[in-house]
XYZ file of C-alpha atoms in Angstrom:
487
model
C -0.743 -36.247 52.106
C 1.614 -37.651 49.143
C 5.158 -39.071 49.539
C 7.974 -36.528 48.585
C 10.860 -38.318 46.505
C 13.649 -38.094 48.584
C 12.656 -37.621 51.972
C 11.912 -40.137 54.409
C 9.153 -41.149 56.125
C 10.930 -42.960 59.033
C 13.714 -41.302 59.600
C 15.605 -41.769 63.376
C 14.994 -38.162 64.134
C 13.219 -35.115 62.569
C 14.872 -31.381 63.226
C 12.915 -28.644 61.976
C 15.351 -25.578 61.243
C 18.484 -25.325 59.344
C 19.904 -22.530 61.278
C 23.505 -23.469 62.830
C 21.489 -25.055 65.529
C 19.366 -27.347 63.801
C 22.661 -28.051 61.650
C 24.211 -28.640 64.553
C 21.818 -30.954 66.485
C 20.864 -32.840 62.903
C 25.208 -33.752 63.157
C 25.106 -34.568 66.759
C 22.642 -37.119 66.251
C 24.094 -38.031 62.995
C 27.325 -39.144 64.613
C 25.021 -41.127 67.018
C 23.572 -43.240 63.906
C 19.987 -41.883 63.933
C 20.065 -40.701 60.444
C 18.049 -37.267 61.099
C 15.615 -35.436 58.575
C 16.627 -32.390 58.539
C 13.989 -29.550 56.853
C 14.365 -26.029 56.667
C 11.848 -24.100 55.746
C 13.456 -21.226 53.559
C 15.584 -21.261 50.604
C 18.995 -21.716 52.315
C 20.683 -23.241 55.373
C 22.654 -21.394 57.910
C 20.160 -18.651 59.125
C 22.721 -15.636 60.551
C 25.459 -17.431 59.608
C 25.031 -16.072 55.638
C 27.241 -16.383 52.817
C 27.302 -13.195 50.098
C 29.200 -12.369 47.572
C 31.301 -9.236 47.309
C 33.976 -7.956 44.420
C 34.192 -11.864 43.181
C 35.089 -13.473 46.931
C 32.784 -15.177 49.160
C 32.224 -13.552 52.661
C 30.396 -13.580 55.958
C 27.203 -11.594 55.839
C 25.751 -12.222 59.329
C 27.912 -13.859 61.953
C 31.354 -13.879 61.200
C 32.816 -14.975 65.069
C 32.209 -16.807 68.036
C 33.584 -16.742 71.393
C 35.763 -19.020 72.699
C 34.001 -20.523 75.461
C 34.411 -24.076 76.147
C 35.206 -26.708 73.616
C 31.896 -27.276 71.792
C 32.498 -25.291 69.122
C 36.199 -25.563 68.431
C 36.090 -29.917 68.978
C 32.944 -29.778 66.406
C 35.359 -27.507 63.941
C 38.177 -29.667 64.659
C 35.976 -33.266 64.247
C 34.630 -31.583 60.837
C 38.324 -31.162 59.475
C 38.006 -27.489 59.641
C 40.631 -24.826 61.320
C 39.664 -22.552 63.872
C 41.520 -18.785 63.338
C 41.975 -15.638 65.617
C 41.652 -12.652 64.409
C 44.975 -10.860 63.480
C 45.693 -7.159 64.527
C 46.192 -4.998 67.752
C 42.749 -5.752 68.759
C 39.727 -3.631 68.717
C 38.846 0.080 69.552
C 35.847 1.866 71.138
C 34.831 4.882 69.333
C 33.502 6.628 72.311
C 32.945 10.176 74.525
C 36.077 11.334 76.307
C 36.079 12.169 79.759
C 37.441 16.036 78.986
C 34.671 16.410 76.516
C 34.701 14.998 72.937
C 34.548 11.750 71.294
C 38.437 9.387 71.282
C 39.416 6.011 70.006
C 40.675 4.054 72.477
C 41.703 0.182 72.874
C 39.477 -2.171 74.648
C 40.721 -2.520 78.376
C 43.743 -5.171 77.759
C 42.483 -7.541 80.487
C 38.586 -7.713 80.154
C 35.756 -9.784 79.425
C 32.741 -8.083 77.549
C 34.356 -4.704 78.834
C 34.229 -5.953 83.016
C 38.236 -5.177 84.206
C 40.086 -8.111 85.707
C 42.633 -5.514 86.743
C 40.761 -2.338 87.959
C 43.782 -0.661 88.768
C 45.925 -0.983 85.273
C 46.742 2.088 83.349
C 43.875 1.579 80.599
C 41.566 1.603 83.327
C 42.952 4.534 84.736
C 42.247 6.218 81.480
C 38.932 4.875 80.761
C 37.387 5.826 84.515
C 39.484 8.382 86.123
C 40.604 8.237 89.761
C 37.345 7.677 91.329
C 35.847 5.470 88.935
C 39.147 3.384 89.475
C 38.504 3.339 93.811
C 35.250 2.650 93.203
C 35.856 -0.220 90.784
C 38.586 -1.608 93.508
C 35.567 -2.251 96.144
C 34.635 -5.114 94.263
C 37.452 -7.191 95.927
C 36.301 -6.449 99.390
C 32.165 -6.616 99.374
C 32.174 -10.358 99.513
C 30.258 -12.570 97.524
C 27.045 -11.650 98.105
C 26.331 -8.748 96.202
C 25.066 -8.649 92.809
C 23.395 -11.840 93.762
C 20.351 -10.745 94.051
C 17.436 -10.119 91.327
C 19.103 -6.496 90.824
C 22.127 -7.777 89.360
C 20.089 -10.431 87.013
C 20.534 -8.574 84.818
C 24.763 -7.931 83.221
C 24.634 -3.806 83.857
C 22.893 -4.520 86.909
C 25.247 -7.067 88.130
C 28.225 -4.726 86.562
C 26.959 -1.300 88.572
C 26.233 -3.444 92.267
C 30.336 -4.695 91.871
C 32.357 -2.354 90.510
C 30.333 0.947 89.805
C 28.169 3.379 87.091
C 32.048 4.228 85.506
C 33.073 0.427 84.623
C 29.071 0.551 83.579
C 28.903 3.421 81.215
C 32.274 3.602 79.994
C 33.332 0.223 79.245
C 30.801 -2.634 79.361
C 27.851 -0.507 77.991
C 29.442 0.207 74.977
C 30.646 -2.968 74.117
C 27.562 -4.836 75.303
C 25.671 -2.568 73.319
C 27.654 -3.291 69.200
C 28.139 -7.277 70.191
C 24.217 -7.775 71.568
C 22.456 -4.913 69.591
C 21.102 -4.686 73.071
C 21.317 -2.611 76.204
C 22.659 -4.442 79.258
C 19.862 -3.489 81.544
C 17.652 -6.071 79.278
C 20.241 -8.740 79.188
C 19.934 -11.471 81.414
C 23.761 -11.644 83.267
C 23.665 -15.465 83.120
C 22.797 -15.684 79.479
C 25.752 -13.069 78.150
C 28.142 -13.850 80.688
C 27.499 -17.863 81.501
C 29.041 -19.120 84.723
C 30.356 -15.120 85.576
C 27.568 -14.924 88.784
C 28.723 -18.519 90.506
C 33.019 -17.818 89.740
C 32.170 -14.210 91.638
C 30.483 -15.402 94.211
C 33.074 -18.373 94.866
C 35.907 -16.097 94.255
C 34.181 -13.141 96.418
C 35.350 -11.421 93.374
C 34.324 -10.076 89.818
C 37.386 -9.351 88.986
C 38.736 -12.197 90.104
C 35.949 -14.365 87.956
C 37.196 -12.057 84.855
C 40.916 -13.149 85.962
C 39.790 -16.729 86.122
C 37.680 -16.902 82.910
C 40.588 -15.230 81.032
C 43.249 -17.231 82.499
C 41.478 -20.581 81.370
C 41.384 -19.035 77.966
C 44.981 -18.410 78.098
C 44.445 -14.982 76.962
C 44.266 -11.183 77.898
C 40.525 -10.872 76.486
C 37.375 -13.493 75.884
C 38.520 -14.597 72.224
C 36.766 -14.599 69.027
C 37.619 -16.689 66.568
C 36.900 -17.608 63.007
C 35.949 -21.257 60.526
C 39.130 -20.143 58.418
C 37.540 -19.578 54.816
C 34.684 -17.990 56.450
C 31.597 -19.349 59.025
C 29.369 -20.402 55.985
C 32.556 -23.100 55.510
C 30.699 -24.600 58.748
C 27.420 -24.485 57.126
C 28.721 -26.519 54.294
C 30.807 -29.079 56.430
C 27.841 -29.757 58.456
C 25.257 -30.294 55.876
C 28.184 -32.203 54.168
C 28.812 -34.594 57.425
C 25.279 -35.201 58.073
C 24.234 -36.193 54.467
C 27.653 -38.270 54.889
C 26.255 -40.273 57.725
C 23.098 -41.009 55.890
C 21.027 -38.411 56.951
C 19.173 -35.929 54.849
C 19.017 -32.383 54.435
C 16.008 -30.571 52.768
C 15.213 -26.771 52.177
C 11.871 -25.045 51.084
C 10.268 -27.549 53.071
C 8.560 -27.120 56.543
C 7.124 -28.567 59.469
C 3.670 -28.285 59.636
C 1.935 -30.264 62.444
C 3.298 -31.899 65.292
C 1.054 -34.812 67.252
C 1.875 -37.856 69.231
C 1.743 -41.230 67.577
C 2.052 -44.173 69.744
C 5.618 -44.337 70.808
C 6.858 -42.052 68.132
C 5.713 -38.673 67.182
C 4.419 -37.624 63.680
C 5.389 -34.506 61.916
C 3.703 -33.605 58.571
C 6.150 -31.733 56.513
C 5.509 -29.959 52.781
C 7.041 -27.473 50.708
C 7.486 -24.123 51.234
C 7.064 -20.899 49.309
C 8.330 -16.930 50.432
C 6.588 -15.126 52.690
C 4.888 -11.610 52.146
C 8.210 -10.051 53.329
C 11.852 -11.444 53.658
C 11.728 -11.246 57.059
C 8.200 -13.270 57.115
C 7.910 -16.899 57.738
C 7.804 -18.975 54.446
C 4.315 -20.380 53.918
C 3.063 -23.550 52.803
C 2.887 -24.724 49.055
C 1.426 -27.991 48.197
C 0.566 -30.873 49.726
C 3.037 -32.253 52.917
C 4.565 -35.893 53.926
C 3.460 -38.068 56.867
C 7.102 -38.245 58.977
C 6.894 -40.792 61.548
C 9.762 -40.687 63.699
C 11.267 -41.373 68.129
C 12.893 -38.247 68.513
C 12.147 -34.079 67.101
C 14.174 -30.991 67.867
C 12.202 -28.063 67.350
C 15.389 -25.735 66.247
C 13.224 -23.336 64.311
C 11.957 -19.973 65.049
C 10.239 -18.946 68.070
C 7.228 -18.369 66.466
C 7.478 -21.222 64.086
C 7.848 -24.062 67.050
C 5.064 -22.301 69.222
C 2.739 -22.895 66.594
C 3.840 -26.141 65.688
C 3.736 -27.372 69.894
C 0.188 -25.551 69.933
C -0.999 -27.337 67.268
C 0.362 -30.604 69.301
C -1.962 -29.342 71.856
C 1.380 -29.064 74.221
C 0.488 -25.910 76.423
C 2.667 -23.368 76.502
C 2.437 -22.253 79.809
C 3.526 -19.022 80.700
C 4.139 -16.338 78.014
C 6.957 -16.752 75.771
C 6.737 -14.065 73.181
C 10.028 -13.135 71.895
C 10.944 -9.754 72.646
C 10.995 -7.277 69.558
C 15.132 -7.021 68.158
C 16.884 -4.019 66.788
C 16.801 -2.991 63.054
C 20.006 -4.273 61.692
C 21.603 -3.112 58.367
C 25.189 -4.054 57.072
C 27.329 -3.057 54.367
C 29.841 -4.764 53.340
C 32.496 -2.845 51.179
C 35.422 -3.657 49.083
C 37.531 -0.467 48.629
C 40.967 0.539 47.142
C 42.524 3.003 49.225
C 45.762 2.243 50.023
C 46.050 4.751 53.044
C 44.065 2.098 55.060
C 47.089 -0.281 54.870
C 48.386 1.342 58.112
C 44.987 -0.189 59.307
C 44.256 3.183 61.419
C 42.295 1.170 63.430
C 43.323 -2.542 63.498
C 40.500 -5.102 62.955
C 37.528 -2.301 63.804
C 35.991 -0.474 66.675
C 32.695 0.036 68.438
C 30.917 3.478 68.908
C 29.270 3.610 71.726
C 25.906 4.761 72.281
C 24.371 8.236 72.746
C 21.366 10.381 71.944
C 21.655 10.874 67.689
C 22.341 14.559 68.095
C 25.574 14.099 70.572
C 27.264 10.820 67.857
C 29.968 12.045 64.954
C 28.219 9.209 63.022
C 25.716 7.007 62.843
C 27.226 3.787 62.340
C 27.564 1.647 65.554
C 30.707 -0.679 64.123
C 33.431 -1.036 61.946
C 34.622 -4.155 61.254
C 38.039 -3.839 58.936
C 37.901 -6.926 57.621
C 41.038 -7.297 55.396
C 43.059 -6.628 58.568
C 40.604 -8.893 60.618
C 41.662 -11.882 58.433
C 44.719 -12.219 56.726
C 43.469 -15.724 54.475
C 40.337 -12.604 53.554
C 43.250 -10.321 52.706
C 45.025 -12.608 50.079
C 41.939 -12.814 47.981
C 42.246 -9.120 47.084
C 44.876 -7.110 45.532
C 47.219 -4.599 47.420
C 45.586 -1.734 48.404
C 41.807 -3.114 48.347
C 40.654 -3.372 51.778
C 36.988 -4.581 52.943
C 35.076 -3.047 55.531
C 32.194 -3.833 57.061
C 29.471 -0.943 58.733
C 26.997 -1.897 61.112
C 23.660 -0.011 61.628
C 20.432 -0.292 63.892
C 19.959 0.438 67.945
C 17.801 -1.149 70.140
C 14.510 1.354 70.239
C 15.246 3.640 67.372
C 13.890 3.208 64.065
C 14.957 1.156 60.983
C 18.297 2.863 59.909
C 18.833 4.228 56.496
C 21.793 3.554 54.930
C 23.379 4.940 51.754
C 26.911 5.011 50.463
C 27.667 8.552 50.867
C 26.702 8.854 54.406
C 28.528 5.120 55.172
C 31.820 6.822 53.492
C 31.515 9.709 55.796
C 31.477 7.569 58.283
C 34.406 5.864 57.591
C 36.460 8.818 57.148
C 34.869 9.928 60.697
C 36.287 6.795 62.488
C 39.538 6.101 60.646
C 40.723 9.638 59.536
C 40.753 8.231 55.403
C 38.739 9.558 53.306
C 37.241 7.768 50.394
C 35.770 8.580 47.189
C 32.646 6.724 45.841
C 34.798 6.178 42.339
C 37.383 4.179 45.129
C 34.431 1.667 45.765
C 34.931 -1.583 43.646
C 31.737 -2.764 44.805
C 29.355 -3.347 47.902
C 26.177 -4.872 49.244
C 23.533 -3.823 51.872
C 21.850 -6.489 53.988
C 19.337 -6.352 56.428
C 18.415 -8.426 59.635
C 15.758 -6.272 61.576
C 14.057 -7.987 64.663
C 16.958 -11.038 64.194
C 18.586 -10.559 68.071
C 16.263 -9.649 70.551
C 17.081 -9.183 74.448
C 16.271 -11.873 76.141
C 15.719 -10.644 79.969
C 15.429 -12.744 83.251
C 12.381 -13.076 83.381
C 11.657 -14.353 79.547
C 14.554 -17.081 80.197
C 12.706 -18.155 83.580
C 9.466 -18.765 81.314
C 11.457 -20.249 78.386
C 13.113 -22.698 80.737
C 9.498 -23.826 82.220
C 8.685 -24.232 78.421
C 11.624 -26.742 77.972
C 10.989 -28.429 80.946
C 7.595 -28.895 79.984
C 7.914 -30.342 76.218
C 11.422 -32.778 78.149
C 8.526 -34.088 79.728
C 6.708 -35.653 76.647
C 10.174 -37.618 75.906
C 11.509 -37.604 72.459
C 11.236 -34.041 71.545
C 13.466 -30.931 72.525
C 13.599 -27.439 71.643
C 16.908 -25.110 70.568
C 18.001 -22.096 68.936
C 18.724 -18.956 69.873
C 15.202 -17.911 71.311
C 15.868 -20.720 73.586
C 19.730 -21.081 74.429
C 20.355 -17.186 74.289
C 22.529 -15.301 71.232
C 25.896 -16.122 70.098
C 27.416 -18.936 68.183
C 28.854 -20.305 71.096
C 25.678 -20.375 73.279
C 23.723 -21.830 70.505
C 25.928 -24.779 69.425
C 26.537 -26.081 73.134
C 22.750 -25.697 73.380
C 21.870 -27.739 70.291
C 24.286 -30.568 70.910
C 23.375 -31.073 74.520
C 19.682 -31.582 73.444
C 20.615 -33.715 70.679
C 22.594 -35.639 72.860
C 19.576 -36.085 75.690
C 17.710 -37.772 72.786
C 19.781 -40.184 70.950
């Protein structure tokens, strides 16, 4: 062991991960005075939430949104001096098969969380399920509160199918569920995507009425998104910015190594850090590590970096907690000039949904229009560039590949404009393959006796996504109530 200028060796807390929710647990207990340690084992901080750069501006690469869902997010936003923005537009389409045969765009239902109808009887839903998908859908208000309850509807297209039908299933909340999770329904756990959804539906006797209920304490027609104006890295850089503010510091290429109990305090050996074999592989050690003696450690790392670190511990794991595998994920970003997209033929994007790769018109699974999305993204580029943003990679089919040509096609496909190569002013290809697994019931039962377990030891707490489920929103209310059970 030798002492690393610059970090400390007593600091009032240790997090391990600079992903938004060690960034976010390292503030919490920054505000509380505890002066964290915050180390992150690869080059840069922010995990999914990634900055790139693209025709001279600075951009979202991974995460650009979060839902509105409680206050966490937005108060932390707000407390950082940072403004909170909606996205602009008529909302967003689904690319999807028509019910007389073919492919349509069509709006998302106008009253709707995650595709579920709090209205099964408007005209969009009349459209989207036909006549008997529509009576069947209108059931839900009269089965009582009891179904969907059971371990069947666990899981969201389970829960979805037992209340208002296969229709609402295939037509609406599978395809949606499908672009924002990179996941099938069927292997989503309903009270990790939909928090709180079960328990309003069975109080209500209603899912509807829950959807009515959520949306109405939103004050909107649909779930919102919303965006750190400037871009979610701006987040990234406020946080590291507040905690280093508040005397805390914030390290990268530099990782935990060992974990063990030390008196009333617990010791974690940290040291530098070098690439992995891969870019997806965990970094690996390079050079000697620092003795950290300190009360309190969040674990907000990887799955498979904090297993190791709480076996070395000798804390048992207990049951299996092996992340399931994610879907292949590809992006690319492009900044084009084509003009005839200023009539933004399809407002801020759309979502295809899924089906066999013979029966899609493309292989893309989103379109994110970017330049519509956000007008402050808009008025960094001249008139008539527009940015778009394709998404590739399915749960259970193999790594996508991705080329301009095809990605153009695609666009013209989905929008109806068709681009030349020449039009692109430049572009940029990034890959997060295995990055959002499904996490099903019964991983999240195992993962909670996991947390329970290491709550036990005092002073140490684990977070991230593995633990507190996907989404901004999900992972930031996670990380600051753990932070919070420790200072």
């Amino acid at each position: 062991m030798e002492t690393h200028p610059g970090i400390p060796t007593a600091p009032g807390a240790v997090v391990v991960g600079g992903g938004i929710a060690g960034l976010t647990a390292a503030w919490e207990l920054a505000r509380a005075g505890q002066r964290p340690l915050l180390v992150e084992a690869r080059g840069y901080l922010g995990g999914l939430i990634a900055r790139g750069r693209i025709a001279g501006t600075d951009v979202d690469l991974g995460a650009e949104t979060f839902v509105i869902r409680g206050t966490d997010v937005c108060s932390m936003i707000a407390d950082l001096g940072l403004r909170a923005a909606l996205p602009a537009g008529s909302g967003a389409r689904l690319f999807a098969p028509a019910r007389q045969g073919g492919w349509e765009l069509r709006p998302f239902l106008r009253e709707s969380f995650l595709g579920i109808p709090a209205r099964p009887d408007a005209p969009d839903c009349a459209h989207a399920f036909g006549a008997d998908g529509v009576r069947r859908a209108l059931l839900d208000a009269s089965m009582g509160p009891s179904v969907g309850m059971d371990r069947a509807g666990d899981t969201l297209a389970g829960f979805v199918a037992a209340r208002m039908g296969t229709q609402v299933l295939e037509r609406s909340v599978r395809p949606i569920v499908s672009g924002i999770y990179t996941s099938d329904p069927s292997m989503l756990a309903t009270d990790a995507v939909a928090p709180g959804l079960r328990a309003a539906t069975a109080r209500t006797g209603s899912l509807a009425a829950a959807v009515g209920e959520l949306l109405a304490r939103s004050g909107t027609r649909r779930a919102p998104e919303a965006c750190v104006e400037g871009g979610m890295f701006v987040l990234v850089d406020a946080l590291r910015q507040a905690i280093e503010a508040a005397g805390g510091t914030v390290c990268t290429r530099m990782g935990a190594r060992t974990l063990s109990r030390d008196g009333t305090a617990w010791r974690c050996d940290v040291g530098p850090t070098r690439r992995g074999p891969t870019p997806s592989a965990e970094p690996v050690p390079d050079g000697p590590g620092t003795a950290i003696r300190a009360p309190r450690v969040v674990l907000a790392c990887s799955a498979q970096a904090a297993l190791r670190i709480l076996d070395g511990a000798g804390i048992p794991a207990g049951p299996d907690v092996s992340v399931p595998k994610g879907a292949p994920i590809a992006r690319l970003t492009l900044a084009v000039r084509a003009p005839e997209l200023d009539d933004a033929p399809v407002s801020q994007g759309l979502l295809v949904a899924p089906a066999p790769a013979g029966d899609r018109p493309v292989e893309a699974k989103a379109l994110s229009h970017l330049t519509v999305k956000w007008p402050w993204l808009a008025r960094r580029f001249e008139a008539g560039t527009h940015l778009l943003r394709l998404s590739y990679g399915r749960y259970g089919e193999p790594e996508p590949e991705v080329d301009l040509r095809r990605a153009l096609g695609d666009v013209r496909a989905m929008t109806g404009v068709r681009i030349d190569p020449d039009a692109v002013v430049d572009h940029l290809l990034v890959r997060w393959n295995g990055t959002l697994p499904p996490l099903p019931p019964d991983y999240r039962e195992r993962v909670a006796s996991l947390q329970a377990a290491v709550a036990s030891l005092g002073g140490l707490a684990l977070t991230g996504a593995w633990v507190a489920g996907t989404g901004v929103a999900s992972v930031v209310s996670h990380a600051r109530a753990s932070a919070k059970g420790l200072s």
